[in-house]
Steps between C-alpha positions, in 0.01 A plus 500: 500500500642835394551789738212709367273196511580464871428869556167470319408195707588686819283795392217256431547348846475842666193607302325167558589498870359851540169390345482189717549708812230746394754781474524759225690379196870494592414538869756240607790657310635701793505194728667286233766768445562520874551126547664468155471121519491407222665817374287763330687627195455858376330368184246318717431827683467678166243245384292504818504877531421536129200268523374696802554835328335398172246247631194679364640513145645147518178348636303691236709349221466152645122536541458646152686216327393207715244273338244358739695572819475795734801588714318369808438161338862448395724291723705736718827375356383569145359842586825616659718337236301689237549823692878457504511411131276791395717735704806377311324521162373854551735668747841327495701608198784253533279187486369411154128420506542147364751426778250616764235273345735201483615546860140526623398185312795309649415614853134413446603149394713465811271660757136486390236276343541284191290746299684809623790511249261508204271754670789727606671474162185576303397795714847653500533452124180700450630774729837498325329564166337822622720622786712803445800531730466793738 
């Protein structure tokens, strides 16, 4: 697993953990940075803080391009994985969109349901077609 893949997975862990605890998105970031076990890389912080900052736009894109699934109905892992990938597609200049999609599909295959890689890949591909980097 590449370094950025690990950082993405750690960002996903923090976002998912925050949801599970009923905290605002990214609400566990400060505690994770304080304990730093496992370490929280600056790119992980960038991803979590970016998702929090742009959540309304990111969630809007996901909702607009999702077919048959609302954000609330999506598995939590998929929802937060999509958020990280959309952030990279739209707001992170040094990550090519297809790389963000590929990374999200791989993490979905590793961490979520059997149907998740296809769902995540399809939804992100639709977003990639229309998204304009910020």
